[in-house]
Structure formats: structure tokens, C-alpha cells
PDB file of C-alpha atoms in Angstrom:
ATOM      1  CA  MET I 124       1.419 -11.407  17.154  1.00 44.00           C
ATOM      2  CA  SER I 125      -1.705  -9.591  15.999  1.00 52.00           C
ATOM      3  CA  GLU I 126      -1.192  -6.779  18.518  1.00 89.00           C
ATOM      4  CA  LEU I 127       1.855  -5.648  16.551  1.00 95.00           C
ATOM      5  CA  ILE I 128      -0.638  -4.720  13.838  1.00 96.00           C
ATOM      6  CA  ARG I 129      -4.047  -3.685  15.098  1.00 96.00           C
ATOM      7  CA  VAL I 130      -6.935  -4.300  12.713  1.00 96.00           C
ATOM      8  CA  GLU I 131     -10.214  -2.397  12.814  1.00 96.00           C
ATOM      9  CA  LYS I 132     -12.957  -2.812  10.236  1.00 96.00           C
ATOM     10  CA  ARG I 133     -15.016   0.250   9.414  1.00 95.00           C
ATOM     11  CA  GLY I 134     -17.664  -0.729   6.933  1.00 94.00           C
ATOM     12  CA  HIS I 135     -15.871  -1.732   3.760  1.00 95.00           C
ATOM     13  CA  VAL I 136     -12.534  -0.334   4.996  1.00 97.00           C
ATOM     14  CA  ALA I 137      -9.917  -2.152   7.092  1.00 97.00           C
ATOM     15  CA  LEU I 138      -7.698   0.103   9.208  1.00 98.00           C
ATOM     16  CA  LEU I 139      -4.283  -1.438   9.971  1.00 98.00           C
ATOM     17  CA  THR I 140      -2.156   0.283  12.623  1.00 97.00           C
ATOM     18  CA  MET I 141       1.501  -0.641  13.065  1.00 97.00           C
ATOM     19  CA  ASN I 142       1.885  -0.873  16.822  1.00 96.00           C
ATOM     20  CA  ASN I 143       5.445  -1.523  17.934  1.00 94.00           C
ATOM     21  CA  PRO I 144       6.538   1.523  19.963  1.00 92.00           C
ATOM     22  CA  PRO I 145       8.487   3.644  20.074  1.00 93.00           C
ATOM     23  CA  ALA I 146       9.253   3.610  16.336  1.00 95.00           C
ATOM     24  CA  ASN I 147       6.871   0.947  14.939  1.00 96.00           C
ATOM     25  CA  THR I 148       9.784  -1.144  13.726  1.00 95.00           C
ATOM     26  CA  TRP I 149       9.150  -4.357  11.805  1.00 95.00           C
ATOM     27  CA  THR I 150       9.903  -7.753  13.317  1.00 93.00           C
ATOM     28  CA  ALA I 151       9.641 -11.312  12.047  1.00 93.00           C
ATOM     29  CA  ASP I 152       6.357 -11.601  13.955  1.00 94.00           C
ATOM     30  CA  SER I 153       4.836  -8.416  12.568  1.00 95.00           C
ATOM     31  CA  LEU I 154       5.874  -9.247   9.001  1.00 96.00           C
ATOM     32  CA  GLN I 155       4.246 -12.670   9.269  1.00 96.00           C
ATOM     33  CA  ALA I 156       1.191 -11.032  10.814  1.00 95.00           C
ATOM     34  CA  LEU I 157       0.901  -8.676   7.840  1.00 97.00           C
ATOM     35  CA  VAL I 158       0.885 -11.618   5.418  1.00 97.00           C
ATOM     36  CA  ARG I 159      -1.827 -13.346   7.429  1.00 96.00           C
ATOM     37  CA  ILE I 160      -3.940 -10.199   7.842  1.00 96.00           C
ATOM     38  CA  VAL I 161      -3.861  -9.250   4.162  1.00 97.00           C
ATOM     39  CA  GLY I 162      -4.689 -12.845   3.254  1.00 97.00           C
ATOM     40  CA  GLU I 163      -7.717 -12.746   5.519  1.00 97.00           C
ATOM     41  CA  LEU I 164      -8.816  -9.389   4.116  1.00 97.00           C
ATOM     42  CA  ASN I 165      -8.561 -10.769   0.591  1.00 96.00           C
ATOM     43  CA  GLU I 166     -11.013 -13.491   1.616  1.00 95.00           C
ATOM     44  CA  ASP I 167     -13.428 -11.004   3.204  1.00 95.00           C
ATOM     45  CA  ARG I 168     -15.609  -9.847   0.311  1.00 93.00           C
ATOM     46  CA  ASP I 169     -17.000  -7.017   2.453  1.00 94.00           C
ATOM     47  CA  ILE I 170     -13.568  -5.341   2.622  1.00 96.00           C
ATOM     48  CA  TRP I 171     -12.778  -3.220  -0.429  1.00 96.00           C
ATOM     49  CA  SER I 172      -9.878  -1.083   0.780  1.00 97.00           C
ATOM     50  CA  LEU I 173      -7.341  -0.826   3.580  1.00 97.00           C
ATOM     51  CA  VAL I 174      -5.586   2.064   5.283  1.00 98.00           C
ATOM     52  CA  LEU I 175      -2.173   1.593   6.900  1.00 98.00           C
ATOM     53  CA  THR I 176      -0.835   3.985   9.532  1.00 98.00           C
ATOM     54  CA  GLY I 177       1.504   4.094  12.521  1.00 97.00           C
ATOM     55  CA  GLU I 178       0.694   4.295  16.219  1.00 96.00           C
ATOM     56  CA  GLY I 179       1.724   7.557  17.850  1.00 93.00           C
ATOM     57  CA  GLU I 180       2.592  10.964  16.471  1.00 90.00           C
ATOM     58  CA  LYS I 181       6.304  10.719  15.629  1.00 95.00           C
ATOM     59  CA  PHE I 182       6.760   7.570  13.554  1.00 96.00           C
ATOM     60  CA  PHE I 183       4.900   5.960  10.703  1.00 97.00           C
ATOM     61  CA  SER I 184       7.593   3.285  10.833  1.00 97.00           C
ATOM     62  CA  ALA I 185      11.377   3.311  11.227  1.00 95.00           C
ATOM     63  CA  GLY I 186      11.744   0.019   9.354  1.00 90.00           C
ATOM     64  CA  ALA I 187      13.796  -2.876  10.686  1.00 86.00           C
ATOM     65  CA  ASP I 188      15.463  -2.967  14.090  1.00 82.00           C
ATOM     66  CA  LEU I 189      19.167  -2.791  13.203  1.00 78.00           C
ATOM     67  CA  LYS I 190      20.080  -4.793  16.296  1.00 81.00           C
ATOM     68  CA  LEU I 191      19.015  -7.845  14.278  1.00 80.00           C
ATOM     69  CA  PHE I 192      21.954  -7.346  11.939  1.00 77.00           C
ATOM     70  CA  ALA I 193      24.649  -6.224  14.370  1.00 78.00           C
ATOM     71  CA  ASP I 194      26.527  -9.548  14.485  1.00 79.00           C
ATOM     72  CA  GLY I 195      26.611 -10.049  10.716  1.00 78.00           C
ATOM     73  CA  ASP I 196      24.686 -13.342  10.768  1.00 80.00           C
ATOM     74  CA  ARG I 197      23.884 -14.151   7.139  1.00 86.00           C
ATOM     75  CA  SER I 198      21.179 -16.654   8.044  1.00 87.00           C
ATOM     76  CA  VAL I 199      19.322 -13.918   9.947  1.00 86.00           C
ATOM     77  CA  ALA I 200      19.766 -11.576   6.979  1.00 85.00           C
ATOM     78  CA  ARG I 201      18.425 -14.200   4.578  1.00 90.00           C
ATOM     79  CA  ASP I 202      15.394 -14.956   6.757  1.00 92.00           C
ATOM     80  CA  MET I 203      14.517 -11.300   7.312  1.00 89.00           C
ATOM     81  CA  ALA I 204      14.946 -10.409   3.637  1.00 90.00           C
ATOM     82  CA  ARG I 205      12.554 -13.214   2.733  1.00 94.00           C
ATOM     83  CA  LEU I 206      10.012 -12.146   5.361  1.00 95.00           C
ATOM     84  CA  PHE I 207      10.162  -8.493   4.310  1.00 94.00           C
ATOM     85  CA  GLY I 208       9.756  -9.446   0.664  1.00 95.00           C
ATOM     86  CA  GLU I 209       6.838 -11.792   1.262  1.00 96.00           C
ATOM     87  CA  ALA I 210       5.036  -9.307   3.514  1.00 97.00           C
ATOM     88  CA  PHE I 211       5.275  -6.246   1.310  1.00 97.00           C
ATOM     89  CA  GLU I 212       4.653  -8.150  -1.937  1.00 96.00           C
ATOM     90  CA  THR I 213       1.533  -9.593  -0.312  1.00 97.00           C
ATOM     91  CA  LEU I 214       0.434  -6.073   0.590  1.00 97.00           C
ATOM     92  CA  SER I 215       1.108  -4.886  -2.963  1.00 96.00           C
ATOM     93  CA  ARG I 216      -1.102  -7.696  -4.289  1.00 95.00           C
ATOM     94  CA  PHE I 217      -3.999  -6.869  -1.953  1.00 97.00           C
ATOM     95  CA  ARG I 218      -7.206  -7.291  -3.943  1.00 95.00           C
ATOM     96  CA  GLY I 219      -8.546  -3.848  -3.075  1.00 96.00           C
ATOM     97  CA  VAL I 220      -7.031  -0.381  -2.737  1.00 97.00           C
ATOM     98  CA  SER I 221      -4.322   0.201  -0.107  1.00 98.00           C
ATOM     99  CA  ILE I 222      -3.617   3.690   1.238  1.00 98.00           C
ATOM    100  CA  ALA I 223      -0.688   4.648   3.482  1.00 98.00           C
ATOM    101  CA  ALA I 224      -1.403   7.421   5.986  1.00 98.00           C
ATOM    102  CA  ILE I 225       2.177   8.566   6.664  1.00 98.00           C
ATOM    103  CA  ASN I 226       1.884  10.265  10.034  1.00 97.00           C
ATOM    104  CA  GLY I 227       5.586  10.670  10.830  1.00 96.00           C
ATOM    105  CA  PHE I 228       9.031   9.384   9.950  1.00 97.00           C
ATOM    106  CA  ALA I 229       8.980   6.666   7.255  1.00 97.00           C
ATOM    107  CA  MET I 230      12.494   5.255   7.122  1.00 96.00           C
ATOM    108  CA  GLY I 231      13.914   2.181   5.382  1.00 95.00           C
ATOM    109  CA  GLY I 232      11.367  -0.609   5.639  1.00 95.00           C
ATOM    110  CA  GLY I 233       8.924   1.986   6.926  1.00 96.00           C
ATOM    111  CA  LEU I 234       9.030   3.737   3.573  1.00 97.00           C
ATOM    112  CA  GLU I 235       9.087   0.449   1.681  1.00 97.00           C
ATOM    113  CA  VAL I 236       5.775  -0.621   3.188  1.00 98.00           C
ATOM    114  CA  ALA I 237       4.291   2.708   2.076  1.00 98.00           C
ATOM    115  CA  LEU I 238       5.719   2.121  -1.405  1.00 98.00           C
ATOM    116  CA  ALA I 239       3.899  -1.222  -1.452  1.00 97.00           C
ATOM    117  CA  CYS I 240       0.594   0.624  -1.027  1.00 98.00           C
ATOM    118  CA  ASP I 241      -1.380   2.054  -3.938  1.00 97.00           C
ATOM    119  CA  ILE I 242      -1.640   5.613  -2.597  1.00 98.00           C
ATOM    120  CA  ARG I 243       0.366   7.610  -0.044  1.00 98.00           C
ATOM    121  CA  ILE I 244      -0.926  10.536   2.052  1.00 98.00           C
ATOM    122  CA  ALA I 245       1.774  12.313   4.089  1.00 98.00           C
ATOM    123  CA  GLU I 246       1.533  14.835   6.898  1.00 98.00           C
ATOM    124  CA  THR I 247       3.530  18.048   6.644  1.00 98.00           C
ATOM    125  CA  GLN I 248       6.034  17.014   9.328  1.00 97.00           C
ATOM    126  CA  ALA I 249       6.685  13.571   7.800  1.00 97.00           C
ATOM    127  CA  GLN I 250      10.143  12.723   6.500  1.00 97.00           C
ATOM    128  CA  MET I 251      11.029   9.839   4.202  1.00 97.00           C
ATOM    129  CA  ALA I 252      14.283   8.056   3.381  1.00 97.00           C
ATOM    130  CA  LEU I 253      15.877   4.785   2.338  1.00 96.00           C
ATOM    131  CA  PRO I 254      19.117   5.154   4.333  1.00 93.00           C
ATOM    132  CA  GLU I 255      20.219   1.510   4.347  1.00 92.00           C
ATOM    133  CA  ALA I 256      23.506   2.131   2.520  1.00 92.00           C
ATOM    134  CA  LYS I 257      24.599   4.428   5.360  1.00 89.00           C
ATOM    135  CA  VAL I 258      24.816   1.363   7.588  1.00 88.00           C
ATOM    136  CA  GLY I 259      26.219  -1.014   4.985  1.00 88.00           C
ATOM    137  CA  LEU I 260      22.897  -2.473   3.873  1.00 87.00           C
ATOM    138  CA  LEU I 261      20.430  -1.995   1.037  1.00 89.00           C
ATOM    139  CA  PRO I 262      16.637  -1.785   0.728  1.00 90.00           C
ATOM    140  CA  CYS I 263      15.550  -5.417   0.357  1.00 88.00           C
ATOM    141  CA  ALA I 264      11.758  -5.118   0.605  1.00 91.00           C
ATOM    142  CA  GLY I 265      11.055  -3.686  -2.838  1.00 93.00           C
ATOM    143  CA  GLY I 266      12.571  -0.268  -2.233  1.00 94.00           C
ATOM    144  CA  THR I 267      15.004  -0.166  -5.143  1.00 94.00           C
ATOM    145  CA  GLN I 268      12.307  -1.382  -7.541  1.00 93.00           C
ATOM    146  CA  ASN I 269       9.167   0.393  -6.331  1.00 95.00           C
ATOM    147  CA  LEU I 270      10.833   3.745  -5.669  1.00 96.00           C
ATOM    148  CA  THR I 271      12.423   3.803  -9.119  1.00 95.00           C
ATOM    149  CA  TRP I 272       9.120   2.961 -10.769  1.00 94.00           C
ATOM    150  CA  LEU I 273       7.338   5.684  -8.799  1.00 95.00           C
ATOM    151  CA  VAL I 274       9.736   8.648  -8.969  1.00 96.00           C
ATOM    152  CA  GLY I 275      12.183   7.750 -11.727  1.00 95.00           C
ATOM    153  CA  GLU I 276      15.787   6.642 -11.703  1.00 96.00           C
ATOM    154  CA  GLY I 277      17.303  10.024 -10.875  1.00 97.00           C
ATOM    155  CA  TRP I 278      15.462  10.624  -7.620  1.00 97.00           C
ATOM    156  CA  ALA I 279      15.706   6.963  -6.669  1.00 97.00           C
ATOM    157  CA  LYS I 280      19.490   7.273  -6.971  1.00 97.00           C
ATOM    158  CA  ARG I 281      19.543  10.484  -4.943  1.00 97.00           C
ATOM    159  CA  MET I 282      17.571   8.873  -2.133  1.00 96.00           C
ATOM    160  CA  ILE I 283      19.285   5.462  -2.154  1.00 96.00           C
ATOM    161  CA  LEU I 284      22.828   6.171  -3.388  1.00 96.00           C
ATOM    162  CA  CYS I 285      23.214   9.614  -1.808  1.00 96.00           C
ATOM    163  CA  GLY I 286      21.110   8.903   1.257  1.00 94.00           C
ATOM    164  CA  GLU I 287      18.910  11.944   0.714  1.00 96.00           C
ATOM    165  CA  ARG I 288      16.062  12.403   3.169  1.00 96.00           C
ATOM    166  CA  LEU I 289      12.939  14.106   1.890  1.00 97.00           C
ATOM    167  CA  LYS I 290      10.384  16.257   3.635  1.00 97.00           C
ATOM    168  CA  ALA I 291       6.746  15.908   2.691  1.00 97.00           C
ATOM    169  CA  ASP I 292       6.634  18.871   0.307  1.00 97.00           C
ATOM    170  CA  LYS I 293       9.547  17.557  -1.757  1.00 98.00           C
ATOM    171  CA  ALA I 294       8.063  14.051  -1.700  1.00 98.00           C
ATOM    172  CA  LEU I 295       4.881  15.509  -3.180  1.00 98.00           C
ATOM    173  CA  GLU I 296       6.826  17.424  -5.824  1.00 97.00           C
ATOM    174  CA  ILE I 297       8.582  14.322  -7.153  1.00 97.00           C
ATOM    175  CA  GLY I 298       5.535  12.048  -6.952  1.00 97.00           C
ATOM    176  CA  LEU I 299       6.610   9.952  -3.981  1.00 98.00           C
ATOM    177  CA  VAL I 300       3.333  10.816  -2.243  1.00 98.00           C
ATOM    178  CA  GLU I 301       0.027  11.821  -3.801  1.00 98.00           C
ATOM    179  CA  GLU I 302      -1.071  14.382  -1.202  1.00 97.00           C
ATOM    180  CA  VAL I 303       0.225  16.303   1.812  1.00 98.00           C
ATOM    181  CA  VAL I 304      -2.064  17.265   4.685  1.00 98.00           C
ATOM    182  CA  GLU I 305      -1.653  19.044   7.990  1.00 97.00           C
ATOM    183  CA  GLN I 306      -0.258  17.238  11.013  1.00 97.00           C
ATOM    184  CA  GLY I 307      -2.751  14.783  12.448  1.00 96.00           C
ATOM    185  CA  GLN I 308      -4.913  14.718   9.306  1.00 97.00           C
ATOM    186  CA  SER I 309      -3.435  11.866   7.259  1.00 98.00           C
ATOM    187  CA  LEU I 310      -5.646   9.147   8.688  1.00 97.00           C
ATOM    188  CA  GLU I 311      -8.824  11.132   8.179  1.00 97.00           C
ATOM    189  CA  ARG I 312      -7.873  11.926   4.593  1.00 98.00           C
ATOM    190  CA  ALA I 313      -6.878   8.331   3.869  1.00 98.00           C
ATOM    191  CA  LEU I 314     -10.194   7.096   5.217  1.00 97.00           C
ATOM    192  CA  GLN I 315     -12.009   9.620   3.025  1.00 96.00           C
ATOM    193  CA  LEU I 316     -10.235   8.241  -0.035  1.00 96.00           C
ATOM    194  CA  ALA I 317     -11.073   4.715   1.057  1.00 96.00           C
ATOM    195  CA  GLU I 318     -14.728   5.723   1.221  1.00 94.00           C
ATOM    196  CA  GLN I 319     -14.436   7.078  -2.330  1.00 94.00           C
ATOM    197  CA  VAL I 320     -13.258   3.632  -3.384  1.00 93.00           C
ATOM    198  CA  GLY I 321     -16.528   2.269  -2.026  1.00 91.00           C
ATOM    199  CA  GLU I 322     -18.490   4.388  -4.481  1.00 92.00           C
ATOM    200  CA  GLN I 323     -17.112   2.301  -7.326  1.00 92.00           C
ATOM    201  CA  SER I 324     -17.565  -1.356  -8.164  1.00 93.00           C
ATOM    202  CA  PRO I 325     -15.050  -3.357  -6.105  1.00 92.00           C
ATOM    203  CA  SER I 326     -14.931  -5.926  -8.913  1.00 93.00           C
ATOM    204  CA  ALA I 327     -14.028  -3.255 -11.446  1.00 94.00           C
ATOM    205  CA  VAL I 328     -11.521  -1.609  -9.102  1.00 94.00           C
ATOM    206  CA  ALA I 329      -9.721  -4.917  -8.539  1.00 92.00           C
ATOM    207  CA  ALA I 330      -9.484  -5.496 -12.292  1.00 92.00           C
ATOM    208  CA  CYS I 331      -8.226  -1.941 -12.890  1.00 93.00           C
ATOM    209  CA  LYS I 332      -5.558  -2.334 -10.212  1.00 92.00           C
ATOM    210  CA  THR I 333      -4.376  -5.557 -11.839  1.00 92.00           C
ATOM    211  CA  LEU I 334      -4.057  -3.768 -15.168  1.00 91.00           C
ATOM    212  CA  ILE I 335      -2.222  -0.744 -13.786  1.00 91.00           C
ATOM    213  CA  GLN I 336       0.302  -2.840 -11.875  1.00 89.00           C
ATOM    214  CA  SER I 337       0.811  -5.267 -14.740  1.00 87.00           C
ATOM    215  CA  GLY I 338       2.384  -2.416 -16.673  1.00 84.00           C
ATOM    216  CA  ARG I 339       5.533  -2.838 -14.600  1.00 84.00           C
ATOM    217  CA  SER I 340       6.295  -6.249 -16.042  1.00 83.00           C
ATOM    218  CA  ARG I 341       4.154  -6.639 -19.134  1.00 83.00           C
ATOM    219  CA  PRO I 342       4.822  -5.192 -22.619  1.00 84.00           C
ATOM    220  CA  LEU I 343       2.359  -2.502 -23.665  1.00 85.00           C
ATOM    221  CA  ASP I 344       0.773  -4.559 -26.431  1.00 86.00           C
ATOM    222  CA  GLN I 345       0.068  -7.380 -23.979  1.00 86.00           C
ATOM    223  CA  GLY I 346      -1.436  -4.864 -21.576  1.00 86.00           C
ATOM    224  CA  TYR I 347      -3.884  -3.743 -24.237  1.00 88.00           C
ATOM    225  CA  ILE I 348      -4.959  -7.335 -24.791  1.00 88.00           C
ATOM    226  CA  LEU I 349      -5.392  -8.015 -21.060  1.00 85.00           C
ATOM    227  CA  GLU I 350      -7.378  -4.798 -20.701  1.00 85.00           C
ATOM    228  CA  ARG I 351      -9.963  -5.995 -23.202  1.00 88.00           C
ATOM    229  CA  GLU I 352     -10.079  -9.479 -21.681  1.00 89.00           C
ATOM    230  CA  LEU I 353     -10.719  -8.183 -18.165  1.00 88.00           C
ATOM    231  CA  PHE I 354     -13.375  -5.814 -19.516  1.00 86.00           C
ATOM    232  CA  VAL I 355     -15.303  -8.775 -20.900  1.00 90.00           C
ATOM    233  CA  ASP I 356     -14.688 -10.781 -17.699  1.00 88.00           C
ATOM    234  CA  LEU I 357     -16.561  -8.132 -15.706  1.00 87.00           C
ATOM    235  CA  PHE I 358     -19.722  -9.222 -17.521  1.00 89.00           C
ATOM    236  CA  HIS I 359     -19.603 -12.382 -15.402  1.00 91.00           C
ATOM    237  CA  THR I 360     -20.199 -10.253 -12.281  1.00 90.00           C
ATOM    238  CA  GLU I 361     -23.351  -8.968 -10.627  1.00 89.00           C
ATOM    239  CA  ASP I 362     -21.596  -5.650 -10.053  1.00 88.00           C
ATOM    240  CA  GLN I 363     -21.417  -4.965 -13.796  1.00 91.00           C
ATOM    241  CA  ARG I 364     -25.160  -5.269 -14.266  1.00 86.00           C
ATOM    242  CA  GLU I 365     -25.864  -3.370 -11.064  1.00 82.00           C
ATOM    243  CA  GLY I 366     -23.577  -0.494 -11.996  1.00 85.00           C
ATOM    244  CA  VAL I 367     -24.934   0.060 -15.489  1.00 87.00           C
ATOM    245  CA  ASN I 368     -28.581  -0.271 -14.430  1.00 89.00           C
ATOM    246  CA  ALA I 369     -28.138   1.986 -11.400  1.00 85.00           C
ATOM    247  CA  PHE I 370     -26.752   4.680 -13.690  1.00 86.00           C
ATOM    248  CA  LEU I 371     -29.593   4.294 -16.192  1.00 90.00           C
ATOM    249  CA  GLU I 372     -32.163   4.319 -13.374  1.00 90.00           C
ATOM    250  CA  LYS I 373     -30.506   7.374 -11.768  1.00 90.00           C
ATOM    251  CA  ARG I 374     -29.976   5.686  -8.403  1.00 89.00           C
ATOM    252  CA  LYS I 375     -26.989   4.792  -6.232  1.00 89.00           C
ATOM    253  CA  ALA I 376     -25.453   1.403  -7.024  1.00 87.00           C
ATOM    254  CA  GLU I 377     -25.545  -1.295  -4.363  1.00 87.00           C
ATOM    255  CA  TRP I 378     -22.307  -3.218  -4.806  1.00 87.00           C
ATOM    256  CA  LYS I 379     -22.029  -6.888  -3.853  1.00 88.00           C
ATOM    257  CA  ASN I 380     -18.376  -7.520  -4.817  1.00 86.00           C
ATOM    258  CA  ARG I 381     -19.394 -10.525  -6.826  1.00 85.00           C
TER     259      ARG I 381
END
């Protein structure tokens, strides 16, 4: 199961590579593996960020294998929808920072897994779409919700209801991705960003991510309250004292993630 997603740890960064050629499609096994892997990374206090990319040069991920749904079995549909939801919601709740290095086509569930990440870096040749309605389906792994939140209702409707496929430059223009790089450079750039994460307190970063994402479901006034509460909570950590004193002593902080 684990070979469908290869995991390599580079210092405080975990590199996850979707490895199901030729198109890095998602299966029940790989979705369950993602849940397990992210759970293990959450328990590893030495891991502060993860980078997700696809094996090969053509596909980031083409999403689900449509052969699964060819016979119209509703029990299969129900099981796969649950597995997709659990896997990508688990990724979205990863304690640290998640960065998608989109190195090729990101279609359907392949785009949805990128949407579940915090940051998206796309290569110039990458193309992105949620084309499920073209085959009588719909995005069931957070696509309708996360895409709308990220790019607004208008572009979400163009991509989902009209089946519009976007190239990397247009994806950057509408805010679907945060950066576009040359072909073959997305992984390097994503790893650079992950290293930048390591310059900050992992305890503080985790709290900030919680606050940012809570804005999707929490009224603004409650967000203000939680912001102040989590600020005070950081004073229970070693990282808080280390960060402030390192600054005052004009030295580099040595984070412990505790």
C-alpha cells in the first residue's frame, strides 16, 4: 500500500510522491495510505511541513479511475466518496504546512488533493480541471467547497458547471495557485517554501493555520476571540520563549516544536 505514495523525510520536511503510473490515479488503497501517512506525520514532532507531488513528468494526478464507476454500483460510489473525503480532509487538517508541487495534469480528484493543501505551486505546462460533470459525476472530495472558497463562486461555476480547463497562467491569475514555475521546477520551489516554514516556530505556524482555516466556518467575531486565546496558549510552549529570546539576543532560533 505504501508504495502508492512514497514518503521521504528531508530534515523537517516530508516529501510525498503519488506513485500510481501512468496517471497517478487514486485508489481505495492509496486513499487509506494517505490517511495513515498524514496521521504518522502529525505524530512526528520533527516534521513541520510536507510537499506533495506526482511521479513522472506528465501527471500530478488524474484523480479517480473511472472504471470503478462504470457499472453504476452505488455501494462502490458510497465507499469511494467516503474514502476520498476522509483522505483529503485529513490532509487539510495536517498539523504543519502542506504544499502541492503540481508537475502536470491535475484533474478531478487530482486537483482536489491539491486544493486540500495550503499552498499550490504549478509548472507552466500544468493544466487543472474538475471535469466530473462531463461523465455524470460531481467532485466529492471537497472540490465544490474548497475551490469556491479559494477562487470565488464565479470561477468555481465556470470550472465545475461549464467544465472549463485552466492552464497554469490562468490558474495563477484567479488565485487557484500561488506561483507558476518553469517545467521541472515545482518540486524544488515547493521544497524551498517548506524550508522557509522551518525558519518559523512550528508551534506558532500550527496555531496560525488553525486560525486561518477556521475562518471558513467560524463567524468573524469568534475568530477574533480564538486568535487571542491561541496567542496566550503559545506561552505554554518552549518555542515562544526561544523565539523571543533568540530575536533579542540576535541569534537564530532553535525550534523544538514543543
